[in-house]
Amino acid sequence: MAAELPLARQRLAQAGRVAALCGAGISAESGVPTFRGRGGLWENHRPEDLATPEAFSRDPALVWRWYHWRRELISHCQPNPAHLALAELERRLGRGFTLITQNVDGLHALAGSREVLEIHGSLWRVRCLGCGREREERRLDLPAPPLCPDCGGLLRPGVVWFGESLDGVLLERAWRAAHTCEAMLVIGTSAVVQPAASLALVAKQAGAYVIEVNLAATPQSGQVDVSLLGLAGDILPQLVAPS
Ligand code: BJW
Ligand code: ZN
């Protein structure tokens, strides 16, 4: 156990309002690839070729094939102890807990988390470029690209690409949670994508005790209160365990 872990656990236990900000690293132990680093999605693909509105306009079939591959892969993945620990925190703190995730994989809900702010959207939603309707879509046998059953328009994945704005209502709720929490957990994110990354600093500047959990140091490690290095699936259950 990291030497700092008992103090971090105590500070978390004392906090009545807690926010968690998650990134791809929390799902890595479930078998979901992260974006950056060794084995990450960007190792073989350039983000601008797949995760921008321009890429989708250029070649929707190519972009959809990549999303179909990820949906299929993730459909076999299960939540890990880190997701379960966050669901337990929500049960304990109720509305005093806010889960903000950059992840699009849906594993928090599978772990039992009820209120999840999916600020980068979801792989399991689609939006029509014709009529604008957005809905859940879990079928894995969709064509590339799929078309809207209502208007025949082109469907796109319900995620937020580079250069696109995040949903204003979700972002406002995330910002408010960051600004008002007494402790924030920042788990498995490289902390380089804005505006998500700045939420940890909003919390810190507003006086929260900020606990980072990551395999490696990030650009924010020097600014948080404690940086716990290791697997989220090992550390989260220890942090959340009742003392
Ligand atoms: C473990 C572990 C284990 C591994 N245990 N840990 C200000 C300055 C500069 C640029 C900008 C700015 N404001 C906006 C921008 C532009 C851009 C941006 O941030 N660019 C930077 C990269 C330079 N942001 C945007 O475009 C955003 N829109 C926006 O701001 O609109 C207004 C605006 C537009 C244009 C200009 C200015 C303003 C939208 C961002 C959307 C991000 N979308 C993606 C794809 C989602 C869809 C999909 O999945 O296909 O979201 S990109 C990708 O990165 C994905 C992730 O959610 C996001 C963050 O990645 P994350 O989660 O941190 O994963 P990794 O892989 O980076 O890191 C994993 C971490 O886990 C690592 O640290 C590991 O060590 C760790 N780890 N295993 C613990 N077991
Ligand atoms: Zn439509």
Tab-separated table of C-alpha atoms and ligand atoms in Angstrom:
chain	number	residue	atom	x	y	z
A	1	MET	CA	0.000	0.000	0.000
A	2	ALA	CA	1.346	3.433	-0.938
A	3	ALA	CA	2.440	5.380	2.162
A	4	GLU	CA	0.017	8.230	1.335
A	5	LEU	CA	-3.005	5.981	0.930
A	6	PRO	CA	-4.239	5.969	4.552
A	7	LEU	CA	-4.329	9.786	4.695
A	8	ALA	CA	-6.109	9.978	1.334
A	9	ARG	CA	-8.638	7.406	2.533
A	10	GLN	CA	-9.259	9.413	5.696
A	11	ARG	CA	-9.752	12.679	3.776
A	12	LEU	CA	-12.162	10.933	1.419
A	13	ALA	CA	-14.115	9.414	4.311
A	14	GLN	CA	-14.460	12.844	5.955
A	15	ALA	CA	-15.830	14.519	2.818
A	16	GLY	CA	-19.591	14.941	2.516
A	17	ARG	CA	-19.368	16.033	-1.112
A	18	VAL	CA	-17.153	14.022	-3.433
A	19	ALA	CA	-16.636	14.203	-7.188
A	20	ALA	CA	-14.805	11.667	-9.330
A	21	LEU	CA	-13.334	12.490	-12.738
A	22	CYS	CA	-12.527	9.364	-14.741
A	23	GLY	CA	-10.551	8.634	-17.872
A	24	ALA	CA	-9.795	5.622	-20.014
A	25	GLY	CA	-7.335	4.169	-17.469
A	26	ILE	CA	-10.159	3.129	-15.139
A	27	SER	CA	-11.437	0.750	-17.824
A	28	ALA	CA	-8.011	-0.561	-18.876
A	29	GLU	CA	-8.187	-3.502	-16.460
A	30	SER	CA	-11.553	-4.403	-18.005
A	31	GLY	CA	-9.791	-4.826	-21.351
A	32	VAL	CA	-10.819	-1.496	-22.906
A	33	PRO	CA	-7.894	0.118	-24.771
A	34	THR	CA	-6.810	3.575	-23.602
A	35	PHE	CA	-6.081	6.351	-26.127
A	36	ARG	CA	-2.521	7.416	-25.418
A	37	GLY	CA	0.600	5.479	-24.527
A	38	ARG	CA	1.725	1.960	-25.379
A	39	GLY	CA	-1.072	-0.165	-26.827
A	40	GLY	CA	-3.364	2.888	-26.908
A	41	LEU	CA	-5.844	3.559	-29.702
A	42	TRP	CA	-3.760	6.440	-31.055
A	43	GLU	CA	-0.731	4.176	-31.530
A	44	ASN	CA	-2.116	2.892	-34.831
A	45	HIS	CA	-4.546	5.680	-35.738
A	46	ARG	CA	-4.207	9.423	-35.966
A	47	PRO	CA	-6.957	11.133	-33.917
A	48	GLU	CA	-7.637	13.581	-36.737
A	49	ASP	CA	-8.343	10.651	-39.127
A	50	LEU	CA	-11.051	9.173	-36.889
A	51	ALA	CA	-12.215	11.385	-34.042
A	52	THR	CA	-13.076	14.694	-35.701
A	53	PRO	CA	-16.182	15.922	-37.554
A	54	GLU	CA	-13.955	16.487	-40.606
A	55	ALA	CA	-12.879	12.830	-40.615
A	56	PHE	CA	-16.512	11.753	-40.461
A	57	SER	CA	-17.510	14.038	-43.360
A	58	ARG	CA	-14.574	12.717	-45.389
A	59	ASP	CA	-15.208	9.010	-44.852
A	60	PRO	CA	-18.151	8.031	-42.600
A	61	ALA	CA	-17.736	4.327	-43.424
A	62	LEU	CA	-14.108	4.304	-42.226
A	63	VAL	CA	-15.014	6.099	-39.002
A	64	TRP	CA	-17.963	3.776	-38.397
A	65	ARG	CA	-15.828	0.666	-38.958
A	66	TRP	CA	-13.522	1.876	-36.161
A	67	TYR	CA	-16.489	2.510	-33.854
A	68	HIS	CA	-18.040	-0.888	-34.721
A	69	TRP	CA	-14.752	-2.554	-33.803
A	70	ARG	CA	-14.671	-0.748	-30.455
A	71	ARG	CA	-18.356	-1.438	-29.697
A	72	GLU	CA	-17.836	-5.137	-30.404
A	73	LEU	CA	-14.701	-5.268	-28.224
A	74	ILE	CA	-16.350	-3.423	-25.322
A	75	SER	CA	-19.495	-5.540	-25.525
A	76	HIS	CA	-17.362	-8.358	-24.047
A	77	CYS	CA	-15.899	-6.215	-21.230
A	78	GLN	CA	-17.065	-6.174	-17.642
A	79	PRO	CA	-16.649	-3.494	-14.960
A	80	ASN	CA	-13.645	-3.960	-12.666
A	81	PRO	CA	-13.197	-3.282	-8.912
A	82	ALA	CA	-12.507	0.413	-9.568
A	83	HIS	CA	-15.894	0.906	-11.267
A	84	LEU	CA	-17.542	-1.061	-8.448
A	85	ALA	CA	-15.864	1.093	-5.790
A	86	LEU	CA	-17.314	4.254	-7.382
A	87	ALA	CA	-20.783	2.713	-7.481
A	88	GLU	CA	-20.371	1.948	-3.767
A	89	LEU	CA	-19.375	5.582	-3.075
A	90	GLU	CA	-22.554	6.765	-4.795
A	91	ARG	CA	-24.657	4.405	-2.656
A	92	ARG	CA	-22.965	5.769	0.457
A	93	LEU	CA	-23.066	9.506	-0.359
A	94	GLY	CA	-26.191	9.705	-2.511
A	95	ARG	CA	-26.488	13.123	-4.090
A	96	GLY	CA	-23.286	14.185	-2.350
A	97	PHE	CA	-21.415	12.178	-4.981
A	98	THR	CA	-20.978	13.149	-8.628
A	99	LEU	CA	-19.396	10.829	-11.172
A	100	ILE	CA	-17.940	12.664	-14.153
A	101	THR	CA	-16.537	10.395	-16.830
A	102	GLN	CA	-14.744	11.033	-20.087
A	103	ASN	CA	-15.368	7.399	-20.967
A	104	VAL	CA	-17.820	6.366	-23.638
A	105	ASP	CA	-17.832	2.639	-22.791
A	106	GLY	CA	-20.854	2.469	-20.455
A	107	LEU	CA	-19.032	0.382	-17.820
A	108	HIS	CA	-19.946	2.696	-14.905
A	109	ALA	CA	-23.636	1.983	-15.421
A	110	LEU	CA	-22.940	-1.748	-15.682
A	111	ALA	CA	-21.140	-1.499	-12.319
A	112	GLY	CA	-24.275	-0.026	-10.740
A	113	SER	CA	-23.564	3.715	-10.896
A	114	ARG	CA	-26.886	5.461	-11.459
A	115	GLU	CA	-26.010	9.103	-12.157
A	116	VAL	CA	-23.122	9.344	-14.603
A	117	LEU	CA	-22.143	12.556	-16.367
A	118	GLU	CA	-20.784	11.157	-19.650
A	119	ILE	CA	-19.195	14.396	-20.799
A	120	HIS	CA	-17.691	12.848	-23.977
A	121	GLY	CA	-20.918	11.012	-24.837
A	122	SER	CA	-21.452	7.297	-25.290
A	123	LEU	CA	-20.521	4.615	-27.805
A	124	TRP	CA	-24.007	3.215	-27.226
A	125	ARG	CA	-25.819	6.292	-28.548
A	126	VAL	CA	-26.274	7.503	-32.124
A	127	ARG	CA	-27.404	10.873	-33.476
A	128	CYS	CA	-28.988	11.609	-36.849
A	129	LEU	CA	-27.387	14.320	-38.949
A	130	GLY	CA	-30.709	14.696	-40.793
A	131	CYS	CA	-33.411	15.066	-38.129
A	132	GLY	CA	-31.118	15.534	-35.113
A	133	ARG	CA	-32.752	12.735	-33.040
A	134	GLU	CA	-30.431	11.008	-30.598
A	135	ARG	CA	-31.147	7.588	-29.169
A	136	GLU	CA	-29.616	4.515	-27.588
A	137	GLU	CA	-28.377	1.904	-30.098
A	138	ARG	CA	-26.804	-1.299	-28.779
A	139	ARG	CA	-27.060	-3.546	-31.853
A	140	LEU	CA	-23.666	-4.724	-33.057
A	141	ASP	CA	-24.719	-5.662	-36.587
A	142	LEU	CA	-25.276	-2.144	-37.915
A	143	PRO	CA	-24.040	-1.286	-41.406
A	144	ALA	CA	-21.176	1.177	-41.880
A	145	PRO	CA	-22.517	3.818	-42.008
A	146	PRO	CA	-25.971	3.210	-40.477
A	147	LEU	CA	-28.953	5.311	-41.593
A	148	CYS	CA	-31.738	6.860	-39.524
A	149	PRO	CA	-34.903	4.723	-39.339
A	150	ASP	CA	-37.003	7.926	-39.106
A	151	CYS	CA	-35.649	10.105	-41.911
A	152	GLY	CA	-33.000	8.061	-43.762
A	153	GLY	CA	-30.266	10.534	-42.728
A	154	LEU	CA	-26.728	9.577	-41.811
A	155	LEU	CA	-26.255	8.445	-38.205
A	156	ARG	CA	-23.119	9.365	-36.300
A	157	PRO	CA	-21.747	8.012	-33.021
A	158	GLY	CA	-23.081	9.899	-29.975
A	159	VAL	CA	-19.616	10.934	-28.821
A	160	VAL	CA	-17.758	14.246	-28.626
A	161	TRP	CA	-14.989	14.614	-31.185
A	162	PHE	CA	-12.062	17.037	-31.140
A	163	GLY	CA	-13.164	20.546	-31.989
A	164	GLU	CA	-16.760	19.906	-30.865
A	165	SER	CA	-18.363	21.509	-27.840
A	166	LEU	CA	-19.350	19.384	-24.890
A	167	ASP	CA	-23.023	19.365	-23.865
A	168	GLY	CA	-23.486	22.637	-21.994
A	169	VAL	CA	-25.848	21.235	-19.343
A	170	LEU	CA	-23.542	18.310	-18.510
A	171	LEU	CA	-20.489	20.529	-18.431
A	172	GLU	CA	-22.216	22.992	-16.114
A	173	ARG	CA	-23.178	20.156	-13.743
A	174	ALA	CA	-19.621	18.788	-13.845
A	175	TRP	CA	-18.149	22.230	-13.199
A	176	ARG	CA	-20.531	22.819	-10.277
A	177	ALA	CA	-19.620	19.443	-8.748
A	178	ALA	CA	-15.918	20.220	-9.135
A	179	HIS	CA	-16.377	23.643	-7.614
A	180	THR	CA	-18.368	22.483	-4.590
A	181	CYS	CA	-16.832	19.108	-3.690
A	182	GLU	CA	-14.646	18.648	-0.611
A	183	ALA	CA	-12.669	15.810	-2.199
A	184	MET	CA	-12.091	14.886	-5.817
A	185	LEU	CA	-10.805	11.603	-7.231
A	186	VAL	CA	-9.048	11.917	-10.600
A	187	ILE	CA	-8.708	8.416	-11.958
A	188	GLY	CA	-6.888	7.057	-15.021
A	189	THR	CA	-6.741	10.170	-17.156
A	190	SER	CA	-3.720	11.616	-18.925
A	191	ALA	CA	-5.183	15.051	-18.056
A	192	VAL	CA	-4.396	16.566	-21.450
A	193	VAL	CA	-7.830	16.893	-23.069
A	194	GLN	CA	-9.711	20.094	-22.338
A	195	PRO	CA	-12.041	21.148	-20.862
A	196	ALA	CA	-12.240	17.885	-18.841
A	197	ALA	CA	-8.699	18.170	-17.489
A	198	SER	CA	-9.339	21.597	-16.010
A	199	LEU	CA	-12.089	20.233	-13.721
A	200	ALA	CA	-9.453	18.818	-11.359
A	201	LEU	CA	-7.859	22.246	-11.085
A	202	VAL	CA	-11.251	23.897	-10.557
A	203	ALA	CA	-11.741	21.568	-7.587
A	204	LYS	CA	-8.255	22.225	-6.244
A	205	GLN	CA	-8.604	26.007	-6.548
A	206	ALA	CA	-11.972	25.862	-4.781
A	207	GLY	CA	-10.323	24.124	-1.814
A	208	ALA	CA	-11.029	20.436	-2.429
A	209	TYR	CA	-8.582	17.697	-1.482
A	210	VAL	CA	-7.615	16.229	-4.864
A	211	ILE	CA	-6.499	12.602	-5.098
A	212	GLU	CA	-5.022	11.414	-8.396
A	213	VAL	CA	-4.916	7.673	-9.154
A	214	ASN	CA	-2.854	6.711	-12.183
A	215	LEU	CA	-0.254	4.197	-13.321
A	216	ALA	CA	2.130	7.059	-14.057
A	217	ALA	CA	2.610	10.748	-13.262
A	218	THR	CA	0.585	13.233	-15.356
A	219	PRO	CA	1.036	16.949	-16.075
A	220	GLN	CA	-1.265	17.574	-13.074
A	221	SER	CA	0.549	15.366	-10.541
A	222	GLY	CA	2.456	18.313	-9.093
A	223	GLN	CA	-0.737	20.316	-8.547
A	224	VAL	CA	-2.904	17.728	-6.771
A	225	ASP	CA	-2.769	16.926	-3.043
A	226	VAL	CA	-1.727	13.318	-3.508
A	227	SER	CA	-0.840	11.211	-6.510
A	228	LEU	CA	-1.291	7.481	-5.907
A	229	LEU	CA	0.630	5.464	-8.498
A	230	GLY	CA	-0.741	2.045	-9.352
A	231	LEU	CA	-3.670	0.171	-10.832
A	232	ALA	CA	-7.035	1.842	-10.323
A	233	GLY	CA	-8.535	-1.606	-9.688
A	234	ASP	CA	-6.146	-2.106	-6.740
A	235	ILE	CA	-6.228	1.399	-5.282
A	236	LEU	CA	-9.910	2.403	-5.539
A	237	PRO	CA	-11.275	-0.438	-3.394
A	238	GLN	CA	-8.695	0.409	-0.705
A	239	LEU	CA	-9.519	4.116	-0.847
A	240	VAL	CA	-13.237	3.538	-0.577
A	241	ALA	CA	-13.158	0.728	2.014
A	242	PRO	CA	-14.823	1.776	5.288
A	243	SER	CA	-12.128	2.439	7.932
B	1	BJW	C1	-4.254	3.764	-15.643
B	1	BJW	C2	-4.426	2.416	-15.853
B	1	BJW	C3	-4.844	1.690	-14.745
B	1	BJW	C4	-3.818	3.202	-17.697
B	1	BJW	N1	-5.053	2.295	-13.580
B	1	BJW	N2	-4.453	4.351	-14.492
B	1	BJW	C5	-7.330	24.329	-24.555
B	1	BJW	C6	-5.985	24.176	-24.873
B	1	BJW	C7	-5.583	23.361	-25.929
B	1	BJW	C8	-6.519	22.668	-26.700
B	1	BJW	C9	-7.842	22.814	-26.379
B	1	BJW	C10	-8.230	23.634	-25.340
B	1	BJW	N3	-9.589	23.570	-25.235
B	1	BJW	C11	-10.039	22.724	-26.197
B	1	BJW	C12	-8.996	22.269	-26.904
B	1	BJW	C13	-9.052	21.330	-28.041
B	1	BJW	C14	-9.245	19.897	-27.615
B	1	BJW	C15	-8.077	19.450	-26.715
B	1	BJW	O1	-8.184	19.318	-25.514
B	1	BJW	N4	-6.937	19.192	-27.318
B	1	BJW	C16	-5.737	18.758	-26.583
B	1	BJW	C17	-5.533	17.247	-26.743
B	1	BJW	C18	-4.579	19.532	-27.075
B	1	BJW	N5	-10.511	19.701	-26.932
B	1	BJW	C19	-11.646	19.622	-27.621
B	1	BJW	O2	-11.648	19.711	-28.836
B	1	BJW	C20	-12.925	19.432	-26.831
B	1	BJW	N6	-13.887	20.380	-27.263
B	1	BJW	C21	-13.893	21.664	-26.874
B	1	BJW	O3	-13.171	22.076	-26.008
B	1	BJW	O4	-14.808	22.461	-27.554
B	1	BJW	C22	-14.622	23.869	-27.520
B	1	BJW	C23	-13.348	24.206	-28.314
B	1	BJW	C24	-13.106	23.602	-29.516
B	1	BJW	C25	-11.924	23.883	-30.225
B	1	BJW	C26	-11.003	24.759	-29.702
B	1	BJW	C27	-11.258	25.367	-28.479
B	1	BJW	C28	-12.450	25.085	-27.776
B	1	BJW	C29	-13.509	18.067	-27.112
B	1	BJW	C30	-12.650	16.957	-26.628
B	1	BJW	C31	-13.262	15.618	-27.046
B	1	BJW	C32	-12.355	14.449	-26.739
B	1	BJW	N7	-12.829	13.303	-27.425
B	1	BJW	C33	-12.171	12.022	-27.208
B	1	BJW	C34	-12.811	10.975	-28.135
B	1	BJW	C35	-14.213	10.588	-27.615
B	1	BJW	C36	-14.902	9.690	-28.581
B	1	BJW	C37	-14.252	8.333	-28.712
B	1	BJW	O5	-13.989	7.645	-27.711
B	1	BJW	O6	-14.027	7.942	-29.835
B	1	BJW	O7	-12.308	11.642	-25.834
B	1	BJW	S1	-10.397	12.092	-27.432
B	1	BJW	C38	-10.028	10.955	-26.136
B	1	BJW	O8	-9.250	11.658	-25.111
B	1	BJW	C39	-11.370	10.587	-25.491
B	1	BJW	C40	-11.038	10.625	-24.016
B	1	BJW	O9	-12.205	10.799	-23.256
B	1	BJW	C41	-10.060	11.790	-23.940
B	1	BJW	C42	-9.200	11.775	-22.710
B	1	BJW	O10	-8.364	10.667	-22.683
B	1	BJW	P1	-8.137	9.897	-21.284
B	1	BJW	O11	-9.404	9.359	-20.801
B	1	BJW	O12	-7.388	10.772	-20.377
B	1	BJW	O13	-7.280	8.623	-21.773
B	1	BJW	P2	-5.702	8.517	-22.085
B	1	BJW	O14	-5.512	7.315	-22.920
B	1	BJW	O15	-5.164	9.794	-22.594
B	1	BJW	O16	-5.021	8.302	-20.662
B	1	BJW	C43	-5.206	7.107	-19.909
B	1	BJW	C44	-4.523	7.304	-18.580
B	1	BJW	O17	-4.808	6.188	-17.774
B	1	BJW	C45	-2.991	7.403	-18.682
B	1	BJW	O18	-2.557	8.510	-17.892
B	1	BJW	C46	-2.492	6.088	-18.068
B	1	BJW	O19	-1.267	6.230	-17.356
B	1	BJW	C47	-3.629	5.740	-17.142
B	1	BJW	N8	-3.831	4.317	-16.908
B	1	BJW	N9	-4.112	2.130	-17.190
B	1	BJW	C48	-4.815	3.653	-13.522
B	1	BJW	N10	-5.036	0.329	-14.860
B	2	ZN	ZN	-33.143	11.123	-38.748
